[in-house]
Amino acid sequence: MSLTDTSVRIARIAPADLSAYKTLRDQGLRQYPDAFDSDFDSEQARPPESYLGRLGLGEPLGGTFLIGAWVDRELVGMVGLERQSLQKLRHTAELNSMMVHPKHTGQGIGIMLINAAIAEARHAIGLEQIILRVSTSSESAIHLYERAGFKGCGVLPHAIKVVDAPGQARYFDKLTMVLIL
């Protein structure tokens, strides 16, 4: 299936979309344990409305939001931005929760989501930079972020520890990337 820009709707996720967001997020937590700091076992019982704060509805300066990608009425992609709350860090926001459903990857939805998040971030008062952390093993994600203008600025070894069974752990390094707005 090939998509055109007109067949994908990119928009901020609203409170009514939180059930679809949670479904897609839970799938990502299961499928890509190295890509998310949260884990499926801890998050699965969390109700959709518990993500309301991620919509940034109470953020007067902007810089906190979730953006979704819909094909027809199905949420197939998501990305979040969370502005730092401490006064000395308010000029910074973290890009997180980036995911495109596997059956829709390679169709340009990821770059549409990232570009929409960057455009929305540029409207936030006093926001100067976006940071993110990506698994060093995810070359396609790193390439996507580089295409959007992010630059790598350091690697944190063993940033994520995934325990598969007692005594069986896998570690994943994370590349920190930054985009100066």
PDB file of C-alpha atoms in Angstrom:
ATOM      1  CA  MET A   1       0.000   0.000   0.000  1.00  0.00           C
ATOM      2  CA  SER A   2       1.379   3.379  -0.961  1.00  0.00           C
ATOM      3  CA  LEU A   3       0.238   6.502   0.818  1.00  0.00           C
ATOM      4  CA  THR A   4       0.078  10.081  -0.335  1.00  0.00           C
ATOM      5  CA  ASP A   5       0.081  13.044   2.009  1.00  0.00           C
ATOM      6  CA  THR A   6      -3.665  13.443   1.423  1.00  0.00           C
ATOM      7  CA  SER A   7      -4.451   9.927   2.643  1.00  0.00           C
ATOM      8  CA  VAL A   8      -2.765  10.522   6.015  1.00  0.00           C
ATOM      9  CA  ARG A   9      -4.180  12.942   8.549  1.00  0.00           C
ATOM     10  CA  ILE A  10      -1.604  14.403  10.955  1.00  0.00           C
ATOM     11  CA  ALA A  11      -3.097  16.207  13.968  1.00  0.00           C
ATOM     12  CA  ARG A  12      -2.772  16.678  17.688  1.00  0.00           C
ATOM     13  CA  ILE A  13      -4.212  13.836  19.709  1.00  0.00           C
ATOM     14  CA  ALA A  14      -7.317  14.926  21.613  1.00  0.00           C
ATOM     15  CA  PRO A  15      -8.817  13.471  24.810  1.00  0.00           C
ATOM     16  CA  ALA A  16     -11.256  11.416  22.699  1.00  0.00           C
ATOM     17  CA  ASP A  17      -8.264   9.756  20.960  1.00  0.00           C
ATOM     18  CA  LEU A  18      -6.569   8.495  24.135  1.00  0.00           C
ATOM     19  CA  SER A  19      -7.940   4.935  23.876  1.00  0.00           C
ATOM     20  CA  ALA A  20      -6.490   4.587  20.367  1.00  0.00           C
ATOM     21  CA  TYR A  21      -3.236   6.169  21.593  1.00  0.00           C
ATOM     22  CA  LYS A  22      -2.972   3.689  24.466  1.00  0.00           C
ATOM     23  CA  THR A  23      -3.640   0.740  22.131  1.00  0.00           C
ATOM     24  CA  LEU A  24      -0.872   1.839  19.746  1.00  0.00           C
ATOM     25  CA  ARG A  25       1.485   2.655  22.637  1.00  0.00           C
ATOM     26  CA  ASP A  26       0.924  -0.745  24.269  1.00  0.00           C
ATOM     27  CA  GLN A  27       1.703  -2.423  20.959  1.00  0.00           C
ATOM     28  CA  GLY A  28       4.941  -0.444  20.739  1.00  0.00           C
ATOM     29  CA  LEU A  29       5.914  -1.345  24.293  1.00  0.00           C
ATOM     30  CA  ARG A  30       5.443  -5.049  23.466  1.00  0.00           C
ATOM     31  CA  GLN A  31       7.114  -5.030  20.054  1.00  0.00           C
ATOM     32  CA  TYR A  32       9.976  -2.617  20.674  1.00  0.00           C
ATOM     33  CA  PRO A  33      11.078  -2.932  24.323  1.00  0.00           C
ATOM     34  CA  ASP A  34      14.386  -1.175  23.579  1.00  0.00           C
ATOM     35  CA  ALA A  35      12.683   1.868  22.052  1.00  0.00           C
ATOM     36  CA  PHE A  36      10.672   2.956  25.091  1.00  0.00           C
ATOM     37  CA  ASP A  37      11.803   3.688  28.643  1.00  0.00           C
ATOM     38  CA  SER A  38       8.493   2.315  29.963  1.00  0.00           C
ATOM     39  CA  ASP A  39       7.702  -1.384  29.817  1.00  0.00           C
ATOM     40  CA  PHE A  40       4.523  -3.172  28.804  1.00  0.00           C
ATOM     41  CA  ASP A  41       4.047  -5.064  32.086  1.00  0.00           C
ATOM     42  CA  SER A  42       4.073  -1.831  34.121  1.00  0.00           C
ATOM     43  CA  GLU A  43       1.920   0.158  31.683  1.00  0.00           C
ATOM     44  CA  GLN A  44      -0.746  -2.300  30.491  1.00  0.00           C
ATOM     45  CA  ALA A  45      -3.152  -1.670  33.391  1.00  0.00           C
ATOM     46  CA  ARG A  46      -2.857   2.101  33.061  1.00  0.00           C
ATOM     47  CA  PRO A  47      -6.165   3.611  31.863  1.00  0.00           C
ATOM     48  CA  PRO A  48      -6.215   5.751  28.701  1.00  0.00           C
ATOM     49  CA  GLU A  49      -7.236   8.883  30.610  1.00  0.00           C
ATOM     50  CA  SER A  50      -4.024   8.699  32.646  1.00  0.00           C
ATOM     51  CA  TYR A  51      -2.244  10.075  29.549  1.00  0.00           C
ATOM     52  CA  LEU A  52      -4.303  13.291  29.594  1.00  0.00           C
ATOM     53  CA  GLY A  53      -1.342  15.308  30.929  1.00  0.00           C
ATOM     54  CA  ARG A  54       0.682  14.415  27.828  1.00  0.00           C
ATOM     55  CA  LEU A  55      -1.743  16.428  25.705  1.00  0.00           C
ATOM     56  CA  GLY A  56      -0.368  19.680  27.160  1.00  0.00           C
ATOM     57  CA  LEU A  57      -3.795  21.207  27.649  1.00  0.00           C
ATOM     58  CA  GLY A  58      -2.587  22.962  30.820  1.00  0.00           C
ATOM     59  CA  GLU A  59       0.737  24.143  29.353  1.00  0.00           C
ATOM     60  CA  PRO A  60       0.297  27.903  28.755  1.00  0.00           C
ATOM     61  CA  LEU A  61       3.609  28.326  26.884  1.00  0.00           C
ATOM     62  CA  GLY A  62       3.166  25.248  24.682  1.00  0.00           C
ATOM     63  CA  GLY A  63       5.736  22.558  24.026  1.00  0.00           C
ATOM     64  CA  THR A  64       3.886  19.547  25.463  1.00  0.00           C
ATOM     65  CA  PHE A  65       1.653  17.551  23.135  1.00  0.00           C
ATOM     66  CA  LEU A  66       0.957  14.283  21.354  1.00  0.00           C
ATOM     67  CA  ILE A  67       0.562  14.152  17.588  1.00  0.00           C
ATOM     68  CA  GLY A  68      -1.044  11.279  15.742  1.00  0.00           C
ATOM     69  CA  ALA A  69      -1.156   9.986  12.190  1.00  0.00           C
ATOM     70  CA  TRP A  70      -4.442   8.526  10.978  1.00  0.00           C
ATOM     71  CA  VAL A  71      -5.135   6.463   7.889  1.00  0.00           C
ATOM     72  CA  ASP A  72      -8.886   6.525   7.461  1.00  0.00           C
ATOM     73  CA  ARG A  73     -10.022   6.326  11.100  1.00  0.00           C
ATOM     74  CA  GLU A  74      -7.133   4.217  12.392  1.00  0.00           C
ATOM     75  CA  LEU A  75      -4.352   5.774  14.482  1.00  0.00           C
ATOM     76  CA  VAL A  76      -1.214   4.353  12.836  1.00  0.00           C
ATOM     77  CA  GLY A  77       1.506   6.616  14.197  1.00  0.00           C
ATOM     78  CA  MET A  78       2.323   8.844  17.122  1.00  0.00           C
ATOM     79  CA  VAL A  79       4.953  11.145  18.547  1.00  0.00           C
ATOM     80  CA  GLY A  80       5.089  13.144  21.754  1.00  0.00           C
ATOM     81  CA  LEU A  81       6.881  16.222  22.991  1.00  0.00           C
ATOM     82  CA  GLU A  82       7.225  16.964  26.682  1.00  0.00           C
ATOM     83  CA  ARG A  83       8.510  20.323  27.811  1.00  0.00           C
ATOM     84  CA  GLN A  84      10.798  20.365  30.820  1.00  0.00           C
ATOM     85  CA  SER A  85       9.153  21.803  33.930  1.00  0.00           C
ATOM     86  CA  LEU A  86      12.200  23.067  35.848  1.00  0.00           C
ATOM     87  CA  GLN A  87      12.902  26.779  35.318  1.00  0.00           C
ATOM     88  CA  LYS A  88      16.491  26.269  34.106  1.00  0.00           C
ATOM     89  CA  LEU A  89      15.353  23.612  31.617  1.00  0.00           C
ATOM     90  CA  ARG A  90      12.142  25.252  30.282  1.00  0.00           C
ATOM     91  CA  HIS A  91      13.901  26.053  26.997  1.00  0.00           C
ATOM     92  CA  THR A  92      14.116  22.298  26.313  1.00  0.00           C
ATOM     93  CA  ALA A  93      11.576  19.630  25.397  1.00  0.00           C
ATOM     94  CA  GLU A  94      12.011  15.896  24.935  1.00  0.00           C
ATOM     95  CA  LEU A  95      10.703  14.093  21.875  1.00  0.00           C
ATOM     96  CA  ASN A  96       9.336  10.691  22.882  1.00  0.00           C
ATOM     97  CA  SER A  97       6.800   7.965  22.111  1.00  0.00           C
ATOM     98  CA  MET A  98       7.686   7.962  18.407  1.00  0.00           C
ATOM     99  CA  MET A  99       6.120   5.004  16.639  1.00  0.00           C
ATOM    100  CA  VAL A 100       4.552   4.041  13.334  1.00  0.00           C
ATOM    101  CA  HIS A 101       2.551   0.813  13.156  1.00  0.00           C
ATOM    102  CA  PRO A 102       4.683  -1.846  11.383  1.00  0.00           C
ATOM    103  CA  LYS A 103       2.247  -2.227   8.486  1.00  0.00           C
ATOM    104  CA  HIS A 104       2.618   1.501   7.746  1.00  0.00           C
ATOM    105  CA  THR A 105       6.404   1.936   8.014  1.00  0.00           C
ATOM    106  CA  GLY A 106       8.409   2.999   4.997  1.00  0.00           C
ATOM    107  CA  GLN A 107       5.586   5.198   3.703  1.00  0.00           C
ATOM    108  CA  GLY A 108       6.771   8.586   4.958  1.00  0.00           C
ATOM    109  CA  ILE A 109       4.522   8.748   7.997  1.00  0.00           C
ATOM    110  CA  GLY A 110       7.458   8.959  10.406  1.00  0.00           C
ATOM    111  CA  ILE A 111       8.934  12.065   8.796  1.00  0.00           C
ATOM    112  CA  MET A 112       5.457  13.637   8.609  1.00  0.00           C
ATOM    113  CA  LEU A 113       5.060  13.107  12.361  1.00  0.00           C
ATOM    114  CA  ILE A 114       8.524  14.463  13.197  1.00  0.00           C
ATOM    115  CA  ASN A 115       8.062  17.503  10.953  1.00  0.00           C
ATOM    116  CA  ALA A 116       4.657  18.209  12.508  1.00  0.00           C
ATOM    117  CA  ALA A 117       6.142  17.963  16.012  1.00  0.00           C
ATOM    118  CA  ILE A 118       8.971  20.344  15.096  1.00  0.00           C
ATOM    119  CA  ALA A 119       6.514  22.815  13.542  1.00  0.00           C
ATOM    120  CA  GLU A 120       4.298  22.686  16.651  1.00  0.00           C
ATOM    121  CA  ALA A 121       7.352  23.081  18.924  1.00  0.00           C
ATOM    122  CA  ARG A 122       8.372  26.241  17.067  1.00  0.00           C
ATOM    123  CA  HIS A 123       5.093  27.847  18.238  1.00  0.00           C
ATOM    124  CA  ALA A 124       5.935  27.235  21.904  1.00  0.00           C
ATOM    125  CA  ILE A 125       7.015  30.391  23.716  1.00  0.00           C
ATOM    126  CA  GLY A 126      10.659  30.253  24.769  1.00  0.00           C
ATOM    127  CA  LEU A 127      11.322  26.718  23.525  1.00  0.00           C
ATOM    128  CA  GLU A 128      14.813  26.589  22.026  1.00  0.00           C
ATOM    129  CA  GLN A 129      15.733  22.935  21.566  1.00  0.00           C
ATOM    130  CA  ILE A 130      14.358  19.417  21.297  1.00  0.00           C
ATOM    131  CA  ILE A 131      16.274  16.425  22.602  1.00  0.00           C
ATOM    132  CA  LEU A 132      15.622  12.722  22.130  1.00  0.00           C
ATOM    133  CA  ARG A 133      17.182   9.375  22.942  1.00  0.00           C
ATOM    134  CA  VAL A 134      17.165   6.572  20.380  1.00  0.00           C
ATOM    135  CA  SER A 135      18.567   3.041  20.529  1.00  0.00           C
ATOM    136  CA  THR A 136      21.896   2.941  18.713  1.00  0.00           C
ATOM    137  CA  SER A 137      20.783  -0.314  17.073  1.00  0.00           C
ATOM    138  CA  SER A 138      17.840   1.460  15.385  1.00  0.00           C
ATOM    139  CA  GLU A 139      19.620   2.757  12.295  1.00  0.00           C
ATOM    140  CA  SER A 140      16.378   3.583  10.473  1.00  0.00           C
ATOM    141  CA  ALA A 141      15.152   5.744  13.377  1.00  0.00           C
ATOM    142  CA  ILE A 142      18.514   7.521  13.641  1.00  0.00           C
ATOM    143  CA  HIS A 143      18.424   8.208   9.896  1.00  0.00           C
ATOM    144  CA  LEU A 144      14.859   9.564  10.224  1.00  0.00           C
ATOM    145  CA  TYR A 145      15.882  11.968  12.987  1.00  0.00           C
ATOM    146  CA  GLU A 146      18.962  13.076  11.027  1.00  0.00           C
ATOM    147  CA  ARG A 147      16.741  13.796   7.990  1.00  0.00           C
ATOM    148  CA  ALA A 148      14.669  16.059  10.249  1.00  0.00           C
ATOM    149  CA  GLY A 149      17.787  17.953  11.358  1.00  0.00           C
ATOM    150  CA  PHE A 150      18.703  16.273  14.652  1.00  0.00           C
ATOM    151  CA  LYS A 151      22.410  15.822  15.458  1.00  0.00           C
ATOM    152  CA  GLY A 152      23.918  13.158  17.696  1.00  0.00           C
ATOM    153  CA  CYS A 153      25.668  14.478  20.787  1.00  0.00           C
ATOM    154  CA  GLY A 154      26.577  11.430  22.882  1.00  0.00           C
ATOM    155  CA  VAL A 155      25.916   7.776  23.656  1.00  0.00           C
ATOM    156  CA  LEU A 156      24.792   6.419  27.003  1.00  0.00           C
ATOM    157  CA  PRO A 157      25.922   2.779  27.252  1.00  0.00           C
ATOM    158  CA  HIS A 158      23.508   0.262  28.772  1.00  0.00           C
ATOM    159  CA  ALA A 159      20.774   2.911  28.990  1.00  0.00           C
ATOM    160  CA  ILE A 160      18.001   0.300  28.731  1.00  0.00           C
ATOM    161  CA  LYS A 161      18.001  -3.082  30.439  1.00  0.00           C
ATOM    162  CA  VAL A 162      15.427  -5.600  29.229  1.00  0.00           C
ATOM    163  CA  VAL A 163      15.085  -8.683  31.425  1.00  0.00           C
ATOM    164  CA  ASP A 164      13.800 -11.589  29.334  1.00  0.00           C
ATOM    165  CA  ALA A 165      13.922 -14.161  32.146  1.00  0.00           C
ATOM    166  CA  PRO A 166      15.648 -14.453  35.523  1.00  0.00           C
ATOM    167  CA  GLY A 167      19.351 -14.053  34.863  1.00  0.00           C
ATOM    168  CA  GLN A 168      18.777 -13.159  31.193  1.00  0.00           C
ATOM    169  CA  ALA A 169      19.155  -9.477  30.399  1.00  0.00           C
ATOM    170  CA  ARG A 170      19.835  -7.512  27.257  1.00  0.00           C
ATOM    171  CA  TYR A 171      21.274  -4.010  27.303  1.00  0.00           C
ATOM    172  CA  PHE A 172      20.730  -1.262  24.750  1.00  0.00           C
ATOM    173  CA  ASP A 173      22.817   1.850  24.277  1.00  0.00           C
ATOM    174  CA  LYS A 174      21.025   5.146  23.568  1.00  0.00           C
ATOM    175  CA  LEU A 175      22.189   7.942  21.313  1.00  0.00           C
ATOM    176  CA  THR A 176      21.175  11.404  22.502  1.00  0.00           C
ATOM    177  CA  MET A 177      20.256  13.742  19.661  1.00  0.00           C
ATOM    178  CA  VAL A 178      19.387  17.431  19.649  1.00  0.00           C
ATOM    179  CA  LEU A 179      17.685  19.878  17.314  1.00  0.00           C
ATOM    180  CA  ILE A 180      18.199  23.586  17.947  1.00  0.00           C
ATOM    181  CA  LEU A 181      15.012  25.426  16.989  1.00  0.00           C
TER     182      LEU A 181
END
